[in-house]
Short mmCIF file of C-alpha atoms in Angstrom, two decimals:
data_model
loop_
_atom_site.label_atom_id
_atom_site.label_comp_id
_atom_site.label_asym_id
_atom_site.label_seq_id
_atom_site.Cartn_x
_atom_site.Cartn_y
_atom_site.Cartn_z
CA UNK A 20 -33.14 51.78 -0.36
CA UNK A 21 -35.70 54.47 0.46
CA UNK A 22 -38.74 52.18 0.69
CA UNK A 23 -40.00 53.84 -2.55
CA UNK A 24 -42.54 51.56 -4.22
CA UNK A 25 -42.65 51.38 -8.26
CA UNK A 26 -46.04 52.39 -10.40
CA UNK A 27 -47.55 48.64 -11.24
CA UNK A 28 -47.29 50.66 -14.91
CA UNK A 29 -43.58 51.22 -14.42
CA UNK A 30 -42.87 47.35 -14.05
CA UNK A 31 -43.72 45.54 -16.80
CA UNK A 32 -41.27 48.46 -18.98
CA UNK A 33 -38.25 47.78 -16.47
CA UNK A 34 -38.99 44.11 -17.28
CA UNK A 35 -39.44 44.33 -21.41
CA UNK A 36 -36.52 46.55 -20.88
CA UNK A 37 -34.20 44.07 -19.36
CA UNK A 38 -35.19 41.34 -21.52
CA UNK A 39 -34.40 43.27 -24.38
CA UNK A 40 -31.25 44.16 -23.50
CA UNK A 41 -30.51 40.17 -22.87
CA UNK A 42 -31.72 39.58 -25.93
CA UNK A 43 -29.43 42.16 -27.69
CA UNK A 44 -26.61 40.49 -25.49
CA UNK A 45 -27.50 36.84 -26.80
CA UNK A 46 -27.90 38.26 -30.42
CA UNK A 47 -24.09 40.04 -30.07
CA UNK A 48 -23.04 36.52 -28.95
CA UNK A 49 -24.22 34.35 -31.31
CA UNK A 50 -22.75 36.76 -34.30
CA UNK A 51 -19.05 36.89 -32.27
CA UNK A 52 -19.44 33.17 -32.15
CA UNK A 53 -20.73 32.86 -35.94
CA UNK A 54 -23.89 30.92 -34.82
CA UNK A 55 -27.57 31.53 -33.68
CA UNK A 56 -27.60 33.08 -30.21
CA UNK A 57 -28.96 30.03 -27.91
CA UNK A 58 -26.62 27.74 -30.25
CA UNK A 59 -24.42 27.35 -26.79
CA UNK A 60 -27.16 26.03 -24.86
CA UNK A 61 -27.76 22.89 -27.34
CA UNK A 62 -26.55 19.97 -26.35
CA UNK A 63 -23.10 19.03 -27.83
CA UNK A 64 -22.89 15.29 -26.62
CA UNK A 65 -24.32 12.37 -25.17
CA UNK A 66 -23.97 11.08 -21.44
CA UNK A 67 -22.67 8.12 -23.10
CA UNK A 68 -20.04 10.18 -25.30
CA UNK A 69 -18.86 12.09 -22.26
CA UNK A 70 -18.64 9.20 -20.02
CA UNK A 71 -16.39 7.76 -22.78
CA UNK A 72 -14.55 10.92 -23.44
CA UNK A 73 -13.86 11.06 -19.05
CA UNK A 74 -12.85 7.71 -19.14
CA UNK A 75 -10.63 8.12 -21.78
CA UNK A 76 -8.86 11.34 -20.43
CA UNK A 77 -8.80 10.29 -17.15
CA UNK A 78 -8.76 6.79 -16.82
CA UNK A 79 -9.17 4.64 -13.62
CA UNK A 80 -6.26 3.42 -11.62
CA UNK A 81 -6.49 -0.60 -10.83
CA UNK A 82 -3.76 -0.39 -7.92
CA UNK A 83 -2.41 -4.19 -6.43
CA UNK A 84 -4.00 -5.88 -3.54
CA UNK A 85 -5.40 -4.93 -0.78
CA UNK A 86 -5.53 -1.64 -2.59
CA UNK A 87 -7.27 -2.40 -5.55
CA UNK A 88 -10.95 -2.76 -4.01
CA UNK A 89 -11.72 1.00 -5.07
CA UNK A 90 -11.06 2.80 -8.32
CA UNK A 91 -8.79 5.61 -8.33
CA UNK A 92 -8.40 8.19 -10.61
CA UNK A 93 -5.39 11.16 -11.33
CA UNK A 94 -6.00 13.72 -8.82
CA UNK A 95 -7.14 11.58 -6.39
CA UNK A 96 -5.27 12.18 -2.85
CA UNK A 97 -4.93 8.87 -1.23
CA UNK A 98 -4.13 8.94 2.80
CA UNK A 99 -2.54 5.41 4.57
CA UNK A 100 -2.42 5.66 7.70
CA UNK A 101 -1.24 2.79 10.01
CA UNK A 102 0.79 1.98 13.28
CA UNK A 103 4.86 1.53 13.12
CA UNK A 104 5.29 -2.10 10.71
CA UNK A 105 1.45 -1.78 9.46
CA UNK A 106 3.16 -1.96 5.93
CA UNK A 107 2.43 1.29 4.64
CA UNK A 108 5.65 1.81 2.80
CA UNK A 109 5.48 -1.71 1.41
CA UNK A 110 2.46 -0.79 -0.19
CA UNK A 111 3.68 1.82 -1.62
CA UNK A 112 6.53 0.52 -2.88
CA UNK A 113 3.93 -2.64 -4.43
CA UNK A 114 2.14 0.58 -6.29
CA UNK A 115 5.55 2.21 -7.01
CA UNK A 116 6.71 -1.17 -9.13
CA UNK A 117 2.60 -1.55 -10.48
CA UNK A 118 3.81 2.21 -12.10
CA UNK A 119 7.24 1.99 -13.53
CA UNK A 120 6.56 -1.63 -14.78
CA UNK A 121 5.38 -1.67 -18.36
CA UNK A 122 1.58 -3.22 -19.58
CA UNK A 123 3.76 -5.21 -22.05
CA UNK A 124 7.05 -6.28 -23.01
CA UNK A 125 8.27 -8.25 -25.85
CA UNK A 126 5.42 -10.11 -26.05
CA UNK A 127 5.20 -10.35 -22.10
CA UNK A 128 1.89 -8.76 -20.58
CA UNK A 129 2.90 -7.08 -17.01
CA UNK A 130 0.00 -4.78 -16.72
CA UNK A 131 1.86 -2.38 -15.65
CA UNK A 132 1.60 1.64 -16.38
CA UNK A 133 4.50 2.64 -17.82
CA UNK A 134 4.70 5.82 -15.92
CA UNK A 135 6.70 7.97 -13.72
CA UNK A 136 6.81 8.12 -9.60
CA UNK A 137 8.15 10.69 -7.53
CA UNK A 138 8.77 9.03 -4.59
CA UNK A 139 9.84 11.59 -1.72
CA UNK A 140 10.94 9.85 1.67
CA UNK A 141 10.40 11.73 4.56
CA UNK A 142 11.50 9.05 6.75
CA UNK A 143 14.81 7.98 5.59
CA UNK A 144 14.35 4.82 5.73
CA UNK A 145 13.54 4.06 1.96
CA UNK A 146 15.11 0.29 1.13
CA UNK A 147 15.77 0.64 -2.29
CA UNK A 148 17.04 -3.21 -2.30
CA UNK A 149 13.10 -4.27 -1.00
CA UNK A 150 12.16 -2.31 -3.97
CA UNK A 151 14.25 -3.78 -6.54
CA UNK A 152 13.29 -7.37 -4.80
CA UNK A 153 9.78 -6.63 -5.98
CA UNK A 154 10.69 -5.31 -8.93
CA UNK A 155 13.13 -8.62 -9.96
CA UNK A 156 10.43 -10.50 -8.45
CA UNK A 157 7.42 -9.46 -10.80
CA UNK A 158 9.08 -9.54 -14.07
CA UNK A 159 10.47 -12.86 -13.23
CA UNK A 160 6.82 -14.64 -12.71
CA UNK A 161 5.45 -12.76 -15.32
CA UNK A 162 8.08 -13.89 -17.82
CA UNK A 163 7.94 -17.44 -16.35
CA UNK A 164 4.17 -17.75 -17.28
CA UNK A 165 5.12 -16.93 -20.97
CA UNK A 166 8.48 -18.94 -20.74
CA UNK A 167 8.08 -21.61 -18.34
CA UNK A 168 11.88 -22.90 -17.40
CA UNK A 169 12.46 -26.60 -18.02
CA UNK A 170 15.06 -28.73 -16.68
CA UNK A 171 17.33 -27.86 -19.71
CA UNK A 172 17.11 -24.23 -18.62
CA UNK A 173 20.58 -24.08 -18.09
CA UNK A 174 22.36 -25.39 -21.14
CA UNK A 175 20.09 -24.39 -23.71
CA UNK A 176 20.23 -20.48 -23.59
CA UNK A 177 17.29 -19.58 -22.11
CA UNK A 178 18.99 -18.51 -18.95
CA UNK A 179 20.79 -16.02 -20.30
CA UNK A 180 18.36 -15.26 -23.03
CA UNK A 181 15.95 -14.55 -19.35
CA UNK A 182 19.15 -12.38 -17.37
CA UNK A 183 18.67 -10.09 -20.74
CA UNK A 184 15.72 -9.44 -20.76
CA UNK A 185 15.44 -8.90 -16.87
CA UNK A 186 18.41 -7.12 -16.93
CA UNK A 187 17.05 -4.62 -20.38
CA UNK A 188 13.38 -4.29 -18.75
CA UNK A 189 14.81 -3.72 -14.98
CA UNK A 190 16.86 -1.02 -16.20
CA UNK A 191 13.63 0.45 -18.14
CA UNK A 192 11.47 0.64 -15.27
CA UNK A 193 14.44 2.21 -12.46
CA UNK A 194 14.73 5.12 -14.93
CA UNK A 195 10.79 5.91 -14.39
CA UNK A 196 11.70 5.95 -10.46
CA UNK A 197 12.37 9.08 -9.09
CA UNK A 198 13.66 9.44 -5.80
CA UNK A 199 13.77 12.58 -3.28
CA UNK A 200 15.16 12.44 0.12
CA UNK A 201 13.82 15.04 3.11
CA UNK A 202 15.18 15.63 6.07
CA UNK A 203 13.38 18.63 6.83
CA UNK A 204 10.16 20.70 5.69
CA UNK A 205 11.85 23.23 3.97
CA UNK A 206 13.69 20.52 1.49
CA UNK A 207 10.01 18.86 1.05
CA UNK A 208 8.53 22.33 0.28
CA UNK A 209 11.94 22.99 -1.76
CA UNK A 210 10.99 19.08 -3.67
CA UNK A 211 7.48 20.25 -4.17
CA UNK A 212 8.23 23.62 -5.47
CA UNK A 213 10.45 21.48 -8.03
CA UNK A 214 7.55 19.05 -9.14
CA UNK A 215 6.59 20.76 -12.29
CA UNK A 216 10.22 20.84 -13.67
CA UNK A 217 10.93 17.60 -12.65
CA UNK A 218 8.00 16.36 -14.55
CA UNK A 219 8.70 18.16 -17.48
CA UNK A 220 12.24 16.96 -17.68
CA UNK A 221 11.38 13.38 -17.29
CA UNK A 222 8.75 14.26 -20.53
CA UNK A 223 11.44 15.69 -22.43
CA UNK A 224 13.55 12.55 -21.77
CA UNK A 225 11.67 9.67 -21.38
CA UNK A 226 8.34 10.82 -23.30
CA UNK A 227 6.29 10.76 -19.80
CA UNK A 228 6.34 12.68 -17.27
CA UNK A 229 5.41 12.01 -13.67
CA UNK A 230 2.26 10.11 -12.50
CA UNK A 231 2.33 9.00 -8.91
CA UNK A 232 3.45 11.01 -6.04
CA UNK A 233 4.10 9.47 -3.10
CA UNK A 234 5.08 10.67 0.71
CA UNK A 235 6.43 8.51 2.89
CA UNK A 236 6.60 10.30 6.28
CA UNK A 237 6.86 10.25 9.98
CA UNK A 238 4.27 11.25 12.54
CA UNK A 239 3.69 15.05 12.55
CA UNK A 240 6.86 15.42 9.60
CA UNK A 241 5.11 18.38 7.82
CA UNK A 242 1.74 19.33 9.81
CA UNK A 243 3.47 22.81 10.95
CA UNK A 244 4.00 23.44 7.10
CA UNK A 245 0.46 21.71 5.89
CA UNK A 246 -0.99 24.71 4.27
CA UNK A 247 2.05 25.01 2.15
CA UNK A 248 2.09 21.77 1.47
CA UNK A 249 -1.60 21.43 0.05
CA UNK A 250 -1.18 24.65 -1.82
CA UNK A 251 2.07 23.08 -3.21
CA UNK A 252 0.41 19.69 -4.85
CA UNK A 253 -2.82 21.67 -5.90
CA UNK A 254 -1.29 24.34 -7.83
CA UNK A 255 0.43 20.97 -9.85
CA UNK A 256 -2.42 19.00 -9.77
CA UNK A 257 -4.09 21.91 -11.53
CA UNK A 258 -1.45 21.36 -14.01
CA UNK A 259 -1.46 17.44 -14.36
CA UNK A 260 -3.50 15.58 -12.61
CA UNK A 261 -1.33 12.85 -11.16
CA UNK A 262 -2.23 10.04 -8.33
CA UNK A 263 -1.00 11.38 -4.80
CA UNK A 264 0.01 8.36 -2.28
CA UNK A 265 0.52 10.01 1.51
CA UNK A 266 1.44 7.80 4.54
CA UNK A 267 0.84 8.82 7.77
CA UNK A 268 0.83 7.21 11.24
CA UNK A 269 -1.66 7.76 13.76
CA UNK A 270 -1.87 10.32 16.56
CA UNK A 271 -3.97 9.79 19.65
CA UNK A 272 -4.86 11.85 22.72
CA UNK A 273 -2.49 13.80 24.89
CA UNK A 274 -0.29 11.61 26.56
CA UNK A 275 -0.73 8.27 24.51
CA UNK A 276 1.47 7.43 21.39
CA UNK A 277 1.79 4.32 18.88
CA UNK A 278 3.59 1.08 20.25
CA UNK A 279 6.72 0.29 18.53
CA UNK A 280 7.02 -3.10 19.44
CA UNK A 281 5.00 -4.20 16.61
CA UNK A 282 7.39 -6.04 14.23
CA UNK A 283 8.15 -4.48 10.62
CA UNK A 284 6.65 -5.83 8.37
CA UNK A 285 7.28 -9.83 7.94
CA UNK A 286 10.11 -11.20 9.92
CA UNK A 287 12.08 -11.51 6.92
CA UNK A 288 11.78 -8.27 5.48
CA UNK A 289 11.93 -5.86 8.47
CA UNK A 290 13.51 -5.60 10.93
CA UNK A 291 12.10 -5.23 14.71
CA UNK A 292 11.65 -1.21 15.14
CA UNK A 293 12.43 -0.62 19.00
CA UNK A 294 11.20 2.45 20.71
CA UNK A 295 12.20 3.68 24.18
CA UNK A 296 8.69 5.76 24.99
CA UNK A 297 5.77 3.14 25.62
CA UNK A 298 2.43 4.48 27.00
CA UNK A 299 -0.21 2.21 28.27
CA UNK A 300 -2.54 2.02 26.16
CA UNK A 301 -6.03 3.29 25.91
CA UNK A 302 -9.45 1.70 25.01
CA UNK A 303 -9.25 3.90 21.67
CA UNK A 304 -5.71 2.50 21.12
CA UNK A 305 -6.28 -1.20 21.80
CA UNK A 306 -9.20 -1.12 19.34
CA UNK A 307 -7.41 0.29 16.52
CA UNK A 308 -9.21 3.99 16.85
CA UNK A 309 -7.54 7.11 16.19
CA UNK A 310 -8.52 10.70 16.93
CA UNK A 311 -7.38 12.95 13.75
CA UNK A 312 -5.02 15.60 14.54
CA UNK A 313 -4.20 16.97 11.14
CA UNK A 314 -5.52 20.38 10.41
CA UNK A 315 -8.63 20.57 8.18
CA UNK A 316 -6.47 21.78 5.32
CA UNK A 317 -5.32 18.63 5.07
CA UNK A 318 -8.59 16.28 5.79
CA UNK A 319 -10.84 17.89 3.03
CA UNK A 320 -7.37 17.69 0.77
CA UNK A 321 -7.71 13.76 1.05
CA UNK A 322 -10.59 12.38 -1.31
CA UNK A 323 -9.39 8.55 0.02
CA UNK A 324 -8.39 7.06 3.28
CA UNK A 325 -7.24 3.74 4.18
CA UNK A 326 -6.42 1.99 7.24
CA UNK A 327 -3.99 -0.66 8.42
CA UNK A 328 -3.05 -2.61 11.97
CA UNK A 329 -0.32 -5.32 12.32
CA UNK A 330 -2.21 -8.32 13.86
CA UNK A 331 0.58 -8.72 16.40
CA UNK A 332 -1.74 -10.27 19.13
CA UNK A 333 -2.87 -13.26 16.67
CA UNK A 334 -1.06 -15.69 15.18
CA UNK A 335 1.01 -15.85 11.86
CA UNK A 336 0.15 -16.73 8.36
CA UNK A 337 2.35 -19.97 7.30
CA UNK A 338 3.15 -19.34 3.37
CA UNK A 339 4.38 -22.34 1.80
CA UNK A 340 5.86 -20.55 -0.92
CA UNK A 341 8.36 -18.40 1.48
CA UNK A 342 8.49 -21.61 4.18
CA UNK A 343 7.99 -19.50 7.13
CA UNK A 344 6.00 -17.81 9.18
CA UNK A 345 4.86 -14.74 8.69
CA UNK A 346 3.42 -11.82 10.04
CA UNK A 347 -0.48 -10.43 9.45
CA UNK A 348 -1.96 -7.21 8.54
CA UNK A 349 -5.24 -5.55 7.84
CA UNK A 350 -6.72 -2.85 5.26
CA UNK A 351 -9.51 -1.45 5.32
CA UNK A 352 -10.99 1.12 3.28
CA UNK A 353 -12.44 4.22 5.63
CA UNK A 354 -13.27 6.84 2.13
CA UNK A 355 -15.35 5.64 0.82
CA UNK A 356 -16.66 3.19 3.78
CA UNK A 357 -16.36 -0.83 2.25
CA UNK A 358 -17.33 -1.61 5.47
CA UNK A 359 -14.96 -4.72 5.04
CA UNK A 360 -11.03 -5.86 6.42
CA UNK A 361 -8.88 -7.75 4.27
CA UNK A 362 -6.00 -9.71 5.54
CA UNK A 363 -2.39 -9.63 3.86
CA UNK A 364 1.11 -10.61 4.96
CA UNK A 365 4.65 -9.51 3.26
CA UNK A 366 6.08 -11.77 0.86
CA UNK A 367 8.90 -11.53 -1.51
CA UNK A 368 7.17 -10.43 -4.49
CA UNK A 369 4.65 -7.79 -2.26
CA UNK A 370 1.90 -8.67 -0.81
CA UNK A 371 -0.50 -11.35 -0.43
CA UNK A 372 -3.70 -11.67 0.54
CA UNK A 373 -5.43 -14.43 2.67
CA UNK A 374 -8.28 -15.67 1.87
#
C-alpha cells in the first residue's frame, strides 16, 4: 500500500515459501483423507458414467402433447402463459393425470409416473369432474387396447371385471392428487410454507412424496408477494427437486387488457367466460405479443416458457371421434426457442393435436 517495491532476491523466497506451505497443506490433506495428497484431483468417473448416473437421479420428464416437444427435468420451472380459454389449465390437468396415473397396471402399460401433484388453484375455478373425465378417459383406452370389448361384453363378465379395475386404479391415482385452494396470497404463501410437510406426509403414507407443483392463477394473483413466492419453492426445490407447472395470463401496456370473449376451451367443455371491460385492441395484442410485467425475480426463476392463443378468428377443427366442432389452439415453445406452433383442440380424453 506504500508503493514499496520488493528486492528481486526477496521474491523467489516469498514464492518457495508459499508453495511450501501449499504443499504442507496438500500433504495434511491427503493423510486426514487416508490417501496421497493430489488423490482428489484424479478423476473418479467417466463422462459416460456421470451422464448415466444424472440420468438416473434425475431423469427426464416426457410430458403429453403439445407439451412433450422439450425434455423436462425436476427442478425445472415451467411458465404457460396464454389469453382467457387458451387451455392452460387443461393442460395442466392432461400433465396432472400423465403424474398420478401409474407406468403399469396389472399387466396394463399407462406410462404414467406414479407420483404425487400438488395442485394449488389460485383461480377457483378448478373442475375436478374435467379432471376425473380425463382420468376415466385414459385408463379406459389404455385397458381397451389390452382388452378389446366384443359384442359379448356384456354377458360374459368382462364389464364388470373392467368397472373393477377402473374403479381399484381410479381410486389409486385420486389419492396421489393433492389439492389446495387460494383465495388470497397469504393462504398461497401459508400452502407453500406447508410444501415440505405435505410431501413428507404423502411419503410416509403412500411411499412417494410430491413431484409436480402446479399454480393455476389469475392475472397479477401473487406478483405483489413474488419474492416470497420464489424464495418459498427454492428453499423446497433445494430439498427435492420436483417439476413446477405456473400459469399465467398475459399483461399488456397501460390501458389494454386480454379479451374475454374468446370461448373456454372447446364448446363442450367450457363454458363462454364473459367479461364486462373490453379495450380495443392494439397491434401488439392482435398479433399475439405481450410485454412482460412480472418482476425479474420471477423471469430468471422460470428456466421454460410456453405460449398459447385460442384461434378464435379461424375456423374449427371437426373431430369425428367427439362429432362436433371444435375449437383451436396454439403452443409454442418461447424457452428454449422451437421456432415452431403446433395446433390442438380439447377433446374428452385431453388434448389432441392436428396434424
Amino acid at each position: 500500500s506504500t508503493g514499496a517495491k520488493l528486492d528481486p532476491a526477496e521474491r523467489p523466497k516469498i514464492r518457495w515459501k508459499g508453495g511450501e506451505e501449499s504443499s504442507r497443506t496438500l500433504a495434511m490433506a491427503g493423510e486426514a483423507g487416508g490417501g496421497r495428497p493430489r488423490d482428489w484431483l484424479s478423476m473418479d468417473e467417466t463422462a459416460a458414467a456421470f451422464l448415466s448416473r444424472s440420468l438416473s437421479t434425475r431423469p427426464p420428464i416426457l410430458l403429453p402433447p403439445p407439451l412433450h416437444r422439450a425434455p423436462l427435468r425436476p427442478g425445472n420451472v415451467v411458465e404457460i402463459a396464454g389469453p382467457s380459454g387458451s387451455g392452460k389449465s387443461q393442460l395442466l390437468l392432461m400433465s396432472a393425470v400423465q403424474c398420478i396415473l401409474p407406468k403399469e397396471w396389472e399387466g396394463v402399460y399407462f406410462g404414467g409416473l406414479g407420483k404425487a401433484v400438488m395442485y394449488i388453484d389460485l383461480d377457483c375455478r378448478f373442475d375436478v369432474l374435467r379432471l376425473a373425465q380425463i382420468l376415466r378417459k385414459r385408463i379406459a383406452a389404455c385397458y381397451g387396447s389390452v382388452h378389446p370389448t366384443n359384442e359379448n361384453f356384456v354377458t360374459d363378465g368382462s364389464k364388470d371385471k373392467f368397472h373393477s379395475f377402473e374403479s381399484t386404479l381410479f381410486s389409486d391415482c385420486m389419492k396421489r392428487f393433492l389439492y389446495v385452494r387460494c383465495y388470497n396470497s397469504s393462504e398461497l404463501v401459508a400452502a407453500l410454507k406447508s410444501l415440505k410437510s405435505q410431501s413428507e406426509a404423502r411419503s410416509e403414507v403412500f411411499g412417494i412424496g410430491v413431484y409436480f407443483l402446479m399454480l393455476d392463477r389469475k392475472t397479477l394473483s401473487f406478483q405483489s408477494i413474488t419474492e416470497t413466492v420464489v424464495q418459498e419453492i427454492h428453499k423446497f426445490l433445494q430439498l427435492q427437486p420436483i417439476l413446477v407447472l405456473v400459469t399465467k395470463a398475459p399483461i399488456y401496456g397501460e390501458g389494454i387488457t386480454t379479451s374475454n370473449d374468446f370461448q373456454r376451451g372447446s364448446l363442450k367443455h367450457m363454458s363462454e367466460d364473459s367479461t364486462a371491460l373490453r379495450y380495443p385492441k392494439r397491434e401488439e395484442e392482435r398479433n399475439g405479443s405481450c410485454r412482460e410485467y412480472m418482476p425479474s425475480a420471477w423471469q430468471t426463476f422460470v428456466t421454460h416458457r410456453i405460449k398459447l392463443q385460442d384461434l378464435a378468428q379461424e375456423a374449427g377443427f371437426f373431430s369425428e371421434q367427439e362429432n362436433e366442432m371444435l375449437s383451436v389452439h396454439t403452443c409454442e415453445w418461447v424457452q428454449p426457442s422451437l421456432n415452431s406452433k403446433e395446433k390442438f383442440y380439447i377433446k374428452d380424453d385431453g388434448v389432441g393435436l392436428i396434424q
